[in-house]
mmCIF file of C-alpha atoms and ligand atoms in Angstrom:
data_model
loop_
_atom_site.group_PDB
_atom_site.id
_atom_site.type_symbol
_atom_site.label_atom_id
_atom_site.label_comp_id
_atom_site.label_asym_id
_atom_site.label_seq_id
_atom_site.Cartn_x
_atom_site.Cartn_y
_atom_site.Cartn_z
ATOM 1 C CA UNK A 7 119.752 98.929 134.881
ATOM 2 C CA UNK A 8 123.027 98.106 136.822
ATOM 3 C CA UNK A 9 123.425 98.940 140.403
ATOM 4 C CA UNK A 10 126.524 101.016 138.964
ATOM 5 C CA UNK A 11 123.981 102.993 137.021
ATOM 6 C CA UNK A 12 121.454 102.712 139.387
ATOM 7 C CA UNK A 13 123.340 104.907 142.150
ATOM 8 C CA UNK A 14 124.980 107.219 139.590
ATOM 9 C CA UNK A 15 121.190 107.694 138.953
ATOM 10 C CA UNK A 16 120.139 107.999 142.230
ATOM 11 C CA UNK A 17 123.383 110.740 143.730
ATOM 12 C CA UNK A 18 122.036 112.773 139.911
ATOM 13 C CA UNK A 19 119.225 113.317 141.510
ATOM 14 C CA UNK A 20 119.511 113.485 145.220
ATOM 15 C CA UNK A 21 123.002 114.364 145.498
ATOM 16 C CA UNK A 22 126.183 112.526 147.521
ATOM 17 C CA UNK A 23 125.288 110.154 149.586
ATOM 18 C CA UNK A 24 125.886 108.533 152.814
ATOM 19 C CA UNK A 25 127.962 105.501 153.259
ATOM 20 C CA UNK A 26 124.995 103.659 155.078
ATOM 21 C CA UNK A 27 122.619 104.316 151.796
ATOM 22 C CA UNK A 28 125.240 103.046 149.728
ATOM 23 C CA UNK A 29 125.843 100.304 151.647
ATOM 24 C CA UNK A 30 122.215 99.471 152.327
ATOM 25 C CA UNK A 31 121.917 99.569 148.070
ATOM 26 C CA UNK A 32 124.733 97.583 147.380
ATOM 27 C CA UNK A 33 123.924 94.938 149.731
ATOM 28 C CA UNK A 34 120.405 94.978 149.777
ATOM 29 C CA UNK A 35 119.145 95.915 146.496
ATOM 30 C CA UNK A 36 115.885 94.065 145.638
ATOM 31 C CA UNK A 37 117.623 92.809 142.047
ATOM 32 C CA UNK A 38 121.102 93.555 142.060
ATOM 33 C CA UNK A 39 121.898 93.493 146.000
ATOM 34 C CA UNK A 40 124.982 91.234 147.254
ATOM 35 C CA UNK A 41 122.984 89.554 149.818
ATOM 36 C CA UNK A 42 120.116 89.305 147.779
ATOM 37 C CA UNK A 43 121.509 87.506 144.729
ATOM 38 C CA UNK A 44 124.002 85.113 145.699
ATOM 39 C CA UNK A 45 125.676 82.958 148.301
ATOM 40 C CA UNK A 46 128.843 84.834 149.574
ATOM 41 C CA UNK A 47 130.292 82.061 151.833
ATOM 42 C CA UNK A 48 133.064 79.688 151.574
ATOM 43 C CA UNK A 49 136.043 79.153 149.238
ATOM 44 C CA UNK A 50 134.339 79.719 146.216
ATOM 45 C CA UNK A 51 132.984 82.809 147.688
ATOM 46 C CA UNK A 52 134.118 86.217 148.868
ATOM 47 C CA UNK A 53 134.553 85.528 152.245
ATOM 48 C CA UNK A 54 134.722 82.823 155.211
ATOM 49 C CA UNK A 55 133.229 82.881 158.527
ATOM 50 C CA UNK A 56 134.002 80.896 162.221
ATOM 51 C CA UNK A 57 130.977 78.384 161.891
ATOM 52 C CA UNK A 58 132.287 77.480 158.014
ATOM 53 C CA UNK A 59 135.937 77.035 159.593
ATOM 54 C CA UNK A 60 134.874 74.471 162.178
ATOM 55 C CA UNK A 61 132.094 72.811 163.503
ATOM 56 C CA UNK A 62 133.149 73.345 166.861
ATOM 57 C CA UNK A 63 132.223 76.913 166.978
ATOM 58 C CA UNK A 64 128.358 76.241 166.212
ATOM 59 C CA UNK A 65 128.512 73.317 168.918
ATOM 60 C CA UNK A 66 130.130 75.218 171.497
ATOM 61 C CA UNK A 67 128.065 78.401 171.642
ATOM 62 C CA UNK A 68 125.281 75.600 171.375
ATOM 63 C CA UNK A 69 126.240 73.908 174.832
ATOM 64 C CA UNK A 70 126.779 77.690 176.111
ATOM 65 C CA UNK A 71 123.139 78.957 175.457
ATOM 66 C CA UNK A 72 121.947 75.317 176.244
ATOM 67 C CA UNK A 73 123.711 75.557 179.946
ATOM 68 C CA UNK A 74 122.153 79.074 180.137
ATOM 69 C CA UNK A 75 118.732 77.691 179.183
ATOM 70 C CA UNK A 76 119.248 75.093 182.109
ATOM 71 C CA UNK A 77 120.086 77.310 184.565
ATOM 72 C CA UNK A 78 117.262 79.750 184.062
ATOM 73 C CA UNK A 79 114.891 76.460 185.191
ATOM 74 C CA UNK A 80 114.821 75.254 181.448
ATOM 75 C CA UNK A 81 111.843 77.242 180.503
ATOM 76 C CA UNK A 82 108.984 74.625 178.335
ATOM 77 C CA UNK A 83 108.847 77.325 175.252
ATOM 78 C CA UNK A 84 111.628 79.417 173.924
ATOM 79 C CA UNK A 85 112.774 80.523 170.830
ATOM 80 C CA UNK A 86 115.959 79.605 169.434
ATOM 81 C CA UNK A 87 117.068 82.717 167.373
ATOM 82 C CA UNK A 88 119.925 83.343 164.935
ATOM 83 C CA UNK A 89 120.260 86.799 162.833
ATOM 84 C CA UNK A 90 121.924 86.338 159.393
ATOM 85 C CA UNK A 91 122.586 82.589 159.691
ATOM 86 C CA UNK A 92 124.066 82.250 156.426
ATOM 87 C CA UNK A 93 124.189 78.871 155.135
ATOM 88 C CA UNK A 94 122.555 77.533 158.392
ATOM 89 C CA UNK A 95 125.892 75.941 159.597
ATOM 90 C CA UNK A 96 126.145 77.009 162.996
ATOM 91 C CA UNK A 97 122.700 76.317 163.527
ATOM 92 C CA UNK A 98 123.189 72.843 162.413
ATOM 93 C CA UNK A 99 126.627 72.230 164.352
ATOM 94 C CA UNK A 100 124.149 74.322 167.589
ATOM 95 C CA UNK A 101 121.574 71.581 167.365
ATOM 96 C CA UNK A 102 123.673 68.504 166.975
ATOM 97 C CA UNK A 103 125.581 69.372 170.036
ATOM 98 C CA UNK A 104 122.658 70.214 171.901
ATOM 99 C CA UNK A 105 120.617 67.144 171.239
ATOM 100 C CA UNK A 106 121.617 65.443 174.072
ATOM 101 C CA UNK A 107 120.517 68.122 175.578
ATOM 102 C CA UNK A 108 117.288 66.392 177.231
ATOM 103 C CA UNK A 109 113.918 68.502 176.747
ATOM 104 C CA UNK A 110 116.021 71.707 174.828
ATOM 105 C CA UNK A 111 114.758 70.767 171.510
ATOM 106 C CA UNK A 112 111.220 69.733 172.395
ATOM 107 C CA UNK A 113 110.818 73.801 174.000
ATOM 108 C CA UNK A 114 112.879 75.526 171.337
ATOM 109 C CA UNK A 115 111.244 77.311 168.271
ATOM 110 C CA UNK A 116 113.678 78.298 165.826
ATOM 111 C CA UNK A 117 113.376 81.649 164.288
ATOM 112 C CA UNK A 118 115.941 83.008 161.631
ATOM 113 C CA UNK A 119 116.298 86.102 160.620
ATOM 114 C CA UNK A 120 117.512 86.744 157.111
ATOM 115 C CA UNK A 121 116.919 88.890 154.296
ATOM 116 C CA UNK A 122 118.696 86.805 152.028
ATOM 117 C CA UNK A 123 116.213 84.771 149.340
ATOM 118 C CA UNK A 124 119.274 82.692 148.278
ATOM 119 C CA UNK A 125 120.530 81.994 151.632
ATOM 120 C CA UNK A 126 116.818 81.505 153.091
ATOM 121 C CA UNK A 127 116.620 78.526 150.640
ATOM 122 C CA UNK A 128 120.012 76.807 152.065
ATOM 123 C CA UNK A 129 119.204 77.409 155.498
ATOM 124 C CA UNK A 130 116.185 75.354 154.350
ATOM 125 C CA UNK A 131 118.051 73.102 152.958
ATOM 126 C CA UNK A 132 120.813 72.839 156.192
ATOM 127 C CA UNK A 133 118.315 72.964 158.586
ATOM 128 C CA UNK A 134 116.188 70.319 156.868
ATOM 129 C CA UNK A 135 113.802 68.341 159.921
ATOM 130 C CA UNK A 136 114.122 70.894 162.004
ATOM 131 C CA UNK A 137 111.432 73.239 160.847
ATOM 132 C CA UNK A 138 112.838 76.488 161.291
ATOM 133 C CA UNK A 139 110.607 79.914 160.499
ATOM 134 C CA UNK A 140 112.407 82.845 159.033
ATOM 135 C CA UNK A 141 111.302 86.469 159.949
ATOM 136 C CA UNK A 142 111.973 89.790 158.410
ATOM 137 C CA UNK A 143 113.036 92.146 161.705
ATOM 138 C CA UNK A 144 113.748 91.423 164.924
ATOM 139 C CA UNK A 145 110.438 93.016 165.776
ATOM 140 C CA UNK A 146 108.496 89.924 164.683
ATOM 141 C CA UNK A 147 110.780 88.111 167.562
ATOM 142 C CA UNK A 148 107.317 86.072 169.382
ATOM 143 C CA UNK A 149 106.968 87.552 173.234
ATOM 144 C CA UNK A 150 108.515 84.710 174.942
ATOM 145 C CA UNK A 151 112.257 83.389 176.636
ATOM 146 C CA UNK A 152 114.603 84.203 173.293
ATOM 147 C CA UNK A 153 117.968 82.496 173.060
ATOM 148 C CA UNK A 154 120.114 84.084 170.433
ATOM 149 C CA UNK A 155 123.156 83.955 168.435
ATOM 150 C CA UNK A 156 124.522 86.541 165.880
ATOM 151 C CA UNK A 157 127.648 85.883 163.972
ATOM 152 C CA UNK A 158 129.279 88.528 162.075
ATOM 153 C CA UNK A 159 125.533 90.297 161.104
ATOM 154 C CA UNK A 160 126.123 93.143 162.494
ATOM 155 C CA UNK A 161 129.355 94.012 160.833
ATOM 156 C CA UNK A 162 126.634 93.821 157.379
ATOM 157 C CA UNK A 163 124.444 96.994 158.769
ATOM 158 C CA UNK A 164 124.777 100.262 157.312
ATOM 159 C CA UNK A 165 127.197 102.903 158.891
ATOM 160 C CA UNK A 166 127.831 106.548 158.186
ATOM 161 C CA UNK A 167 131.044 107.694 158.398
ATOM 162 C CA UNK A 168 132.494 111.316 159.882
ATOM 163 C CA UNK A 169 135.618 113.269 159.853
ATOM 164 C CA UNK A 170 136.427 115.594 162.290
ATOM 165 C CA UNK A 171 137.301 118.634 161.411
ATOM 166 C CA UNK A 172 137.962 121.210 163.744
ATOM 167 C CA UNK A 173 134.964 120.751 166.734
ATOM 168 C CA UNK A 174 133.080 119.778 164.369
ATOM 169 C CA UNK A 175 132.469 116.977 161.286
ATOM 170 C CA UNK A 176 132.065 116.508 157.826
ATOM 171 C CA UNK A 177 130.129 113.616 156.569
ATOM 172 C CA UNK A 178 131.958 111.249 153.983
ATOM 173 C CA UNK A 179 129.599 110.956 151.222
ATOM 174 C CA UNK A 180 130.067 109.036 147.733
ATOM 175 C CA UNK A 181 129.430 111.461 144.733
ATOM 176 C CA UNK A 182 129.903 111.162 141.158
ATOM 177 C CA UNK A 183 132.309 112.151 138.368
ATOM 178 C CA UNK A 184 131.245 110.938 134.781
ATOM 179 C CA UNK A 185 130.451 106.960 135.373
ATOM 180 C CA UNK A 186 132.317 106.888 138.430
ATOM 181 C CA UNK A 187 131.926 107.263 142.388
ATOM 182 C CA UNK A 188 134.238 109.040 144.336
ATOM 183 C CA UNK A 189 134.555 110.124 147.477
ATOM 184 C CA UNK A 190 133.240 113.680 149.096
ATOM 185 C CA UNK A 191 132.952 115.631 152.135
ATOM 186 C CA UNK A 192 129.085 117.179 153.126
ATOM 187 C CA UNK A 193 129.477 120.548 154.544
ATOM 188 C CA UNK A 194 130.976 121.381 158.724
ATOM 189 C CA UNK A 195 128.280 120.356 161.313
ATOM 190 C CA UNK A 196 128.007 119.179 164.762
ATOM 191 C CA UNK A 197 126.939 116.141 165.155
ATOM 192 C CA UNK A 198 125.385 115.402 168.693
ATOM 193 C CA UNK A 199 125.541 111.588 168.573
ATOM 194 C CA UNK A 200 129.352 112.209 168.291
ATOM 195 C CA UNK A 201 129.790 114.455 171.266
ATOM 196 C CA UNK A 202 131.556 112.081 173.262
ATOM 197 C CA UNK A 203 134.066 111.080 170.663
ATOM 198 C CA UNK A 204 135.684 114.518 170.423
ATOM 199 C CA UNK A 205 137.832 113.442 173.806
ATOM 200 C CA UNK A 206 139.260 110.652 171.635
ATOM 201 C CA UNK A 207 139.783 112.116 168.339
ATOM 202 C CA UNK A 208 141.882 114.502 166.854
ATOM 203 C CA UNK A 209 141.583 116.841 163.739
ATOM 204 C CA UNK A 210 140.901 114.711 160.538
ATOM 205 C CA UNK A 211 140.115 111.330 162.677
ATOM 206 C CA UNK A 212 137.307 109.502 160.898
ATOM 207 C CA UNK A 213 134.594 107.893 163.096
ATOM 208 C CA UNK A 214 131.774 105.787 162.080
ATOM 209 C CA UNK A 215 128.342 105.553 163.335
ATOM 210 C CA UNK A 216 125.760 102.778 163.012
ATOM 211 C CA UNK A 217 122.112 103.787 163.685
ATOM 212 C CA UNK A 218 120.803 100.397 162.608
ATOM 213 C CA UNK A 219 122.218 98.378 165.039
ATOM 214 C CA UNK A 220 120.303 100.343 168.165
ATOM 215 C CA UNK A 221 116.492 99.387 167.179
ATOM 216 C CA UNK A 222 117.660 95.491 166.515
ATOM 217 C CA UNK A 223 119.993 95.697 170.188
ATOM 218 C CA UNK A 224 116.928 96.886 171.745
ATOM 219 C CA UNK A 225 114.324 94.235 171.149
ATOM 220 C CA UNK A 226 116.681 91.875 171.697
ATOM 221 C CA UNK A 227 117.830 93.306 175.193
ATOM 222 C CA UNK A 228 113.625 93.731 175.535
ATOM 223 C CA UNK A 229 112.831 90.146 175.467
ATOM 224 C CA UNK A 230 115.502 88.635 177.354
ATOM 225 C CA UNK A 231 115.148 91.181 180.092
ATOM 226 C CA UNK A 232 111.179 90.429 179.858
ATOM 227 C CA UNK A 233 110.951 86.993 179.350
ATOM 228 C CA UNK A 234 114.610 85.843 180.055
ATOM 229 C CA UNK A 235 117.372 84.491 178.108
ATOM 230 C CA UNK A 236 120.571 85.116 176.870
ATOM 231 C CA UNK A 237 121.934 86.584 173.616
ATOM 232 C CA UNK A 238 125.781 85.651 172.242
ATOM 233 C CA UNK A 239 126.924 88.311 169.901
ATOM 234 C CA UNK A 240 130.318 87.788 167.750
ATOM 235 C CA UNK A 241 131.967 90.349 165.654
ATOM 236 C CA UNK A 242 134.867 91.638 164.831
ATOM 237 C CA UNK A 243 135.339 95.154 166.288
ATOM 238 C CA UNK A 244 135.759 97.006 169.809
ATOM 239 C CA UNK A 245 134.163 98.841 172.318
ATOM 240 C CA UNK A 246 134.813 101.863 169.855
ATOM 241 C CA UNK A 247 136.145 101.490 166.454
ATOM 242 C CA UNK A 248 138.779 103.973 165.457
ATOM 243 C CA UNK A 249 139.003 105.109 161.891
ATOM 244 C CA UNK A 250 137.746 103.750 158.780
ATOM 245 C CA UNK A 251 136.983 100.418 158.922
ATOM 246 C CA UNK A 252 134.648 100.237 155.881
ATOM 247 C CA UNK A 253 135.976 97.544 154.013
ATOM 248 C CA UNK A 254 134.833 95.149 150.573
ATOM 249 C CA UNK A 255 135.899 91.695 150.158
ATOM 250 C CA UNK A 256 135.811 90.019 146.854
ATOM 251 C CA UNK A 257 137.420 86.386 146.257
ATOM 252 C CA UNK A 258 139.002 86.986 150.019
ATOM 253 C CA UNK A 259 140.844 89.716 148.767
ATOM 254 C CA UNK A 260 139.885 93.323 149.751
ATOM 255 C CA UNK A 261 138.666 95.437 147.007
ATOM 256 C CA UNK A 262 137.432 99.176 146.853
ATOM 257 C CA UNK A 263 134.280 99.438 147.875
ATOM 258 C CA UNK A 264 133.316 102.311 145.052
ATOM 259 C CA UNK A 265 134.789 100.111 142.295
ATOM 260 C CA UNK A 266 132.222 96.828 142.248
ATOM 261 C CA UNK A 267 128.592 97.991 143.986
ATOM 262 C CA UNK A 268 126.839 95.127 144.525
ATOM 263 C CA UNK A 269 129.637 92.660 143.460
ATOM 264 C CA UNK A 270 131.764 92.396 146.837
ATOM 265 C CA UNK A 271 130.844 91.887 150.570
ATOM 266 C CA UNK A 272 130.632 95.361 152.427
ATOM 267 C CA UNK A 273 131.248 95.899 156.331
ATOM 268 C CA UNK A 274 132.658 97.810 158.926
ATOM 269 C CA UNK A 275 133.790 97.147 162.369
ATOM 270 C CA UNK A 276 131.094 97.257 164.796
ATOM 271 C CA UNK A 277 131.624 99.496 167.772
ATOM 272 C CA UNK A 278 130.041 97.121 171.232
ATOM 273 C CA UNK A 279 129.790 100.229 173.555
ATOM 274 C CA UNK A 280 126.253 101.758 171.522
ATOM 275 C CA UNK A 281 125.194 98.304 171.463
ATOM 276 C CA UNK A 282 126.170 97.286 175.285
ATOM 277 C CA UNK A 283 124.254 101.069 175.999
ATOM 278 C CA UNK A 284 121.250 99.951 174.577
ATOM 279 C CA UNK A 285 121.276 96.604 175.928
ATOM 280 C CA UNK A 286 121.220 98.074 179.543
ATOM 281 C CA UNK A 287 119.086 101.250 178.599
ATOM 282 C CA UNK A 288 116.672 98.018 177.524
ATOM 283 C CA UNK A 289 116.820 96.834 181.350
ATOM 284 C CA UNK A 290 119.082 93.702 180.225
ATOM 285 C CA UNK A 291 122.655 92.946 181.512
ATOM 286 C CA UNK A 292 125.769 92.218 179.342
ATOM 287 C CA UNK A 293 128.939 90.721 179.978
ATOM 288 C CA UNK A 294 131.989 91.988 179.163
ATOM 289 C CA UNK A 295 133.510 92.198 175.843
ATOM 290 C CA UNK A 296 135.545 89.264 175.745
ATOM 291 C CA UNK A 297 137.443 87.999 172.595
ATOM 292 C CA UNK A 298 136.684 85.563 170.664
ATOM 293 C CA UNK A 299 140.035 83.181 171.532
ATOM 294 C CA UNK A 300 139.450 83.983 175.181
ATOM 295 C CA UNK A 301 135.567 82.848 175.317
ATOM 296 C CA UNK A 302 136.599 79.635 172.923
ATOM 297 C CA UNK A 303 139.163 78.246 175.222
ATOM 298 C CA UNK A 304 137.040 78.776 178.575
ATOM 299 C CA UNK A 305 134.495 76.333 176.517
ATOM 300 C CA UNK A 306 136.751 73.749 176.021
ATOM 301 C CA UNK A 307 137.563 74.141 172.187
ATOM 302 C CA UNK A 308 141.552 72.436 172.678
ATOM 303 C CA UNK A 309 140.209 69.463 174.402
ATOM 304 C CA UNK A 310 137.330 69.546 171.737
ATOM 305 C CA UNK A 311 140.307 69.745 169.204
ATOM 306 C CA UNK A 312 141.833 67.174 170.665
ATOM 307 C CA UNK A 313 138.950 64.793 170.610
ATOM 308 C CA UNK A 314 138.211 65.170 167.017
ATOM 309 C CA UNK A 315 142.026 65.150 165.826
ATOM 310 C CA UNK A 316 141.973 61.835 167.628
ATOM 311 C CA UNK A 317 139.119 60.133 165.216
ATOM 312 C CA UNK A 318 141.429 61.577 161.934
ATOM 313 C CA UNK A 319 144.641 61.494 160.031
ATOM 314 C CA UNK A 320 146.196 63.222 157.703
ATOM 315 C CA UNK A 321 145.475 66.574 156.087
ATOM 316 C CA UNK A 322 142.403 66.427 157.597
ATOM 317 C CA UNK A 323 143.513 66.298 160.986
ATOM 318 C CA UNK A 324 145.969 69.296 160.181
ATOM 319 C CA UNK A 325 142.899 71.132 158.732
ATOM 320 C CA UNK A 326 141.378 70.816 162.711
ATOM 321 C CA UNK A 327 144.832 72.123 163.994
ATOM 322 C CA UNK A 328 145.005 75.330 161.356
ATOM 323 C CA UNK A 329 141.083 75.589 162.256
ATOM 324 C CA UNK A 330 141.629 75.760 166.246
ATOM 325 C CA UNK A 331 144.455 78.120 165.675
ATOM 326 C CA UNK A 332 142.244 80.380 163.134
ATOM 327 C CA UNK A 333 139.325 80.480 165.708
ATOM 328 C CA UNK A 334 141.798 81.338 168.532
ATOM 329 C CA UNK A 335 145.156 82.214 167.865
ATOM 330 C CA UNK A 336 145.424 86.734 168.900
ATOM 331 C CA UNK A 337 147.120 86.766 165.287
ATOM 332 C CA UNK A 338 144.355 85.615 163.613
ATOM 333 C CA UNK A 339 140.614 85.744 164.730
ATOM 334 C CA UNK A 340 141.382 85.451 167.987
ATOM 335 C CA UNK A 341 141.389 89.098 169.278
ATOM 336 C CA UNK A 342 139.885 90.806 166.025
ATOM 337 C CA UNK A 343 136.615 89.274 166.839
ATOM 338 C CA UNK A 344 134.745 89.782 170.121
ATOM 339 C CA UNK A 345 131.821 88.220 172.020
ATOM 340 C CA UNK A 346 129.121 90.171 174.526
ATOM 341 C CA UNK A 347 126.471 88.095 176.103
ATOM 342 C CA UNK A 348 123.162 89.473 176.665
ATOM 343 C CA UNK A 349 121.852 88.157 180.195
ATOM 344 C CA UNK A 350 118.830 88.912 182.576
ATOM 345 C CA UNK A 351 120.344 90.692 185.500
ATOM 346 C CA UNK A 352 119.717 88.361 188.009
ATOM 347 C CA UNK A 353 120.876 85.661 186.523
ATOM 348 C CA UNK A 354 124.639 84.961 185.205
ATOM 349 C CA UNK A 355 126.239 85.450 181.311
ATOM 350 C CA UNK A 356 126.375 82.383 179.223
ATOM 351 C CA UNK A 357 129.334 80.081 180.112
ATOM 352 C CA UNK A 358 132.501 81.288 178.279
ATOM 353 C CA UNK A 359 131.928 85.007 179.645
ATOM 354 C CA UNK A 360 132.119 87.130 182.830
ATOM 355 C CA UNK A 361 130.124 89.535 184.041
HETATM 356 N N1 LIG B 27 126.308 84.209 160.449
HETATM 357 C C1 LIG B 27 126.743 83.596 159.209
HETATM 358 C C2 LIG B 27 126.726 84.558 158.006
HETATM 359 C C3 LIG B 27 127.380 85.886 158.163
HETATM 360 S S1 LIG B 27 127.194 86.878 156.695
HETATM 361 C C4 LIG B 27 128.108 82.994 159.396
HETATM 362 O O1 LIG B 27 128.727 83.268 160.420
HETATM 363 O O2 LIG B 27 128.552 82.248 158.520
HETATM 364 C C5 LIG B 27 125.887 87.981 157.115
HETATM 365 C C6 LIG B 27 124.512 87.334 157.181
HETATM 366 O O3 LIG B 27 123.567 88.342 157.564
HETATM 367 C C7 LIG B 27 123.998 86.771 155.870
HETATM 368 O O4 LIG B 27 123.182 85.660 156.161
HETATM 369 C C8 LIG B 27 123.188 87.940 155.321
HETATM 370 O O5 LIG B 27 122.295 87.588 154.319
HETATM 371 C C9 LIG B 27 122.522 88.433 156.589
HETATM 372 N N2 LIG B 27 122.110 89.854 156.561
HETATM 373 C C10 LIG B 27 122.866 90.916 156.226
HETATM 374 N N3 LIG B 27 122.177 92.064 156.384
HETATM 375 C C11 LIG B 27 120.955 91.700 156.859
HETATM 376 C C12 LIG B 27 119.790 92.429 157.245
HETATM 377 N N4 LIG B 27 119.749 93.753 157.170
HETATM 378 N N5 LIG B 27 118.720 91.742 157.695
HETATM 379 C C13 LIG B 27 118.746 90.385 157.783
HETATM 380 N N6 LIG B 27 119.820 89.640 157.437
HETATM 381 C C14 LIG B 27 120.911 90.287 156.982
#
């Protein structure tokens, strides 16, 4: 069975439904999921992401968490955590910078995070003399100092999406009609998780909500505000996300998400207030939202440009340029992608952020 006829199988019998379900099929499915069949990344892929850009975005949120490590008295045992590392590249580019970071690798345990059986193997395969072990939820995180880095995973986690009609909302759902999925509305009701976004709305605004993203902020913002730490969390988003951001990305072009289940990369913008909420519900501290260009620069990445544009020539030294500007530039990742840092209070963010 396709995952096409899968879901028309599934909405016959259950009804419309929710974006998150359909995203959590398409993505996840045990046979036919995205994630779970093939490896998305690169130029032969559907999309690209900072760390496959440039190296120096792995090595400089390395030397940030590495600082941070130092100045909570370089604790002897820590885990070294990413969530959906991908091909393993910033976790590479993390570790090569941080090697001369004396004792860091001796106390760090890497732990990955990924649901991915395809991408497991290349992180293996990246990540090769390291020994990295890969977990299935954040809840299997060990009880100890946790130094983390996310990178566009929690754009990938399933959202539900409302329009406001009236006081009230109407759930977008994904129906059928013959061998096709369109889109729906599910009947007027309030919604009390969305009571604060009727001051910034207006009638027919669509909102999005992601559940998922609470129980995964929270253990995270549990261990570093138990054991200490500091989490670095890049997406591209806002402190609320406005409209419909729900998007599908096939051979870098954007596609329609009902079209190709299963076949292109689904995400939405991730909204940092819920997670920042949870983080200090969770007893931790967070920085502020800072963007992406912004936190880049105050590490250093021009004069780590300019360093590694002096060792080449050629098209590969204008690849570095076009890569710093991509990373930084407000037109292009620079603002669209943001960064919160995860801190115990009394200590201060990683460097790169403010509190
Ligand atoms: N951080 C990498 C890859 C981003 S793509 C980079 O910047 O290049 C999203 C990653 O999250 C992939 O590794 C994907 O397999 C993983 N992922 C998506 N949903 C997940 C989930 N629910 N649980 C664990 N990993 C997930």
């Amino acid at each position: 069975m396709s995952l096409q006829d899968h879901l028309l199988a599934r909405i016959a019998q259950d009804g419309p439904m929710s974006v998150a379900d359909f995203m959590t099929d398409c993505l996840l499915h045990p046979t036919d999921g995205y994630y779970t069949t093939r490896d998305p990344l690169g130029t032969q892929g559907d999309f690209i992401t900072a760390p496959e850009i440039s190296q120096m975005f792995g090595e400089l949120i390395g030397l940030s968490l590495a600082q941070s490590w130092l100045d909570q008295r370089h604790p002897p045992n820590f885990v070294l955590a990413e969530l959906g590392p991908g091909r393993g590249t910033l976790m590479a580019d993390l570790l090569r910078a941080t090697s001369r970071v004396p004792g860091f690798h001796d106390a760090a345990e890497i732990v990955l995070l990924e649901v991915s059986p395809t991408l497991r193997s290349i992180q293996a395969q990246t990540l090769k003399g390291y020994d990295p072990r890969w977990i299935d939820s954040v809840a299997d995180l060990p009880e100890a100092p946790l130094f983390l880095i996310a990178n566009e995973f929690f754009d990938a986690l399933p959202i539900r999406q409302f329009q406001r009609t009236g006081n009230g909302w109407r759930e977008r759902l994904i129906g059928a009609e013959g061998n096709a999925l369109i889109w729906g509305l599910g009947p007027l009701a309030e919604q009390v998780a969305l009571k604060d976004r009727l001051y910034d709305t207006k009638d027919g605004d669509v909102v999005e909500l992601c559940a998922a993203a609470i129980p995964v902020i929270t253990v995270i913002a549990g261990r570093i505000a138990t054991h200490g730490g500091a989490g670095v969390i890049v997406d591209y988003g806002d402190w609320h996300s406005q409209g419909d951001t729900f998007q599908a990305l096939r051979a870098h072009e954007r596609a329609d998400p009902l079209a190709v289940p299963g076949q292109a990369d689904l995400t939405a913008h991730v909204d940092f207030e819920p997670l920042a909420l949870a983080t200090r519900a969770a007893g931790c501290a967070h920085s502020r939202l800072t963007p992406q260009g912004v936190f880049l620069e105050r590490l250093g990445i021009t004069t780590r440009a300019q360093t590694l544009s002096a060792q080449l020539d050629g098209s590969k030294r204008d690849d570095l340029i076009a890569a710093h500007r991509r990373l930084t530039h407000p037109e292009e990742m620079g603002n669209l992608f943001k960064v919160l840092g995860l801190y115990p209070s009394p200590s201060s963010p990683p460097p790169g952020l403010e509190p």
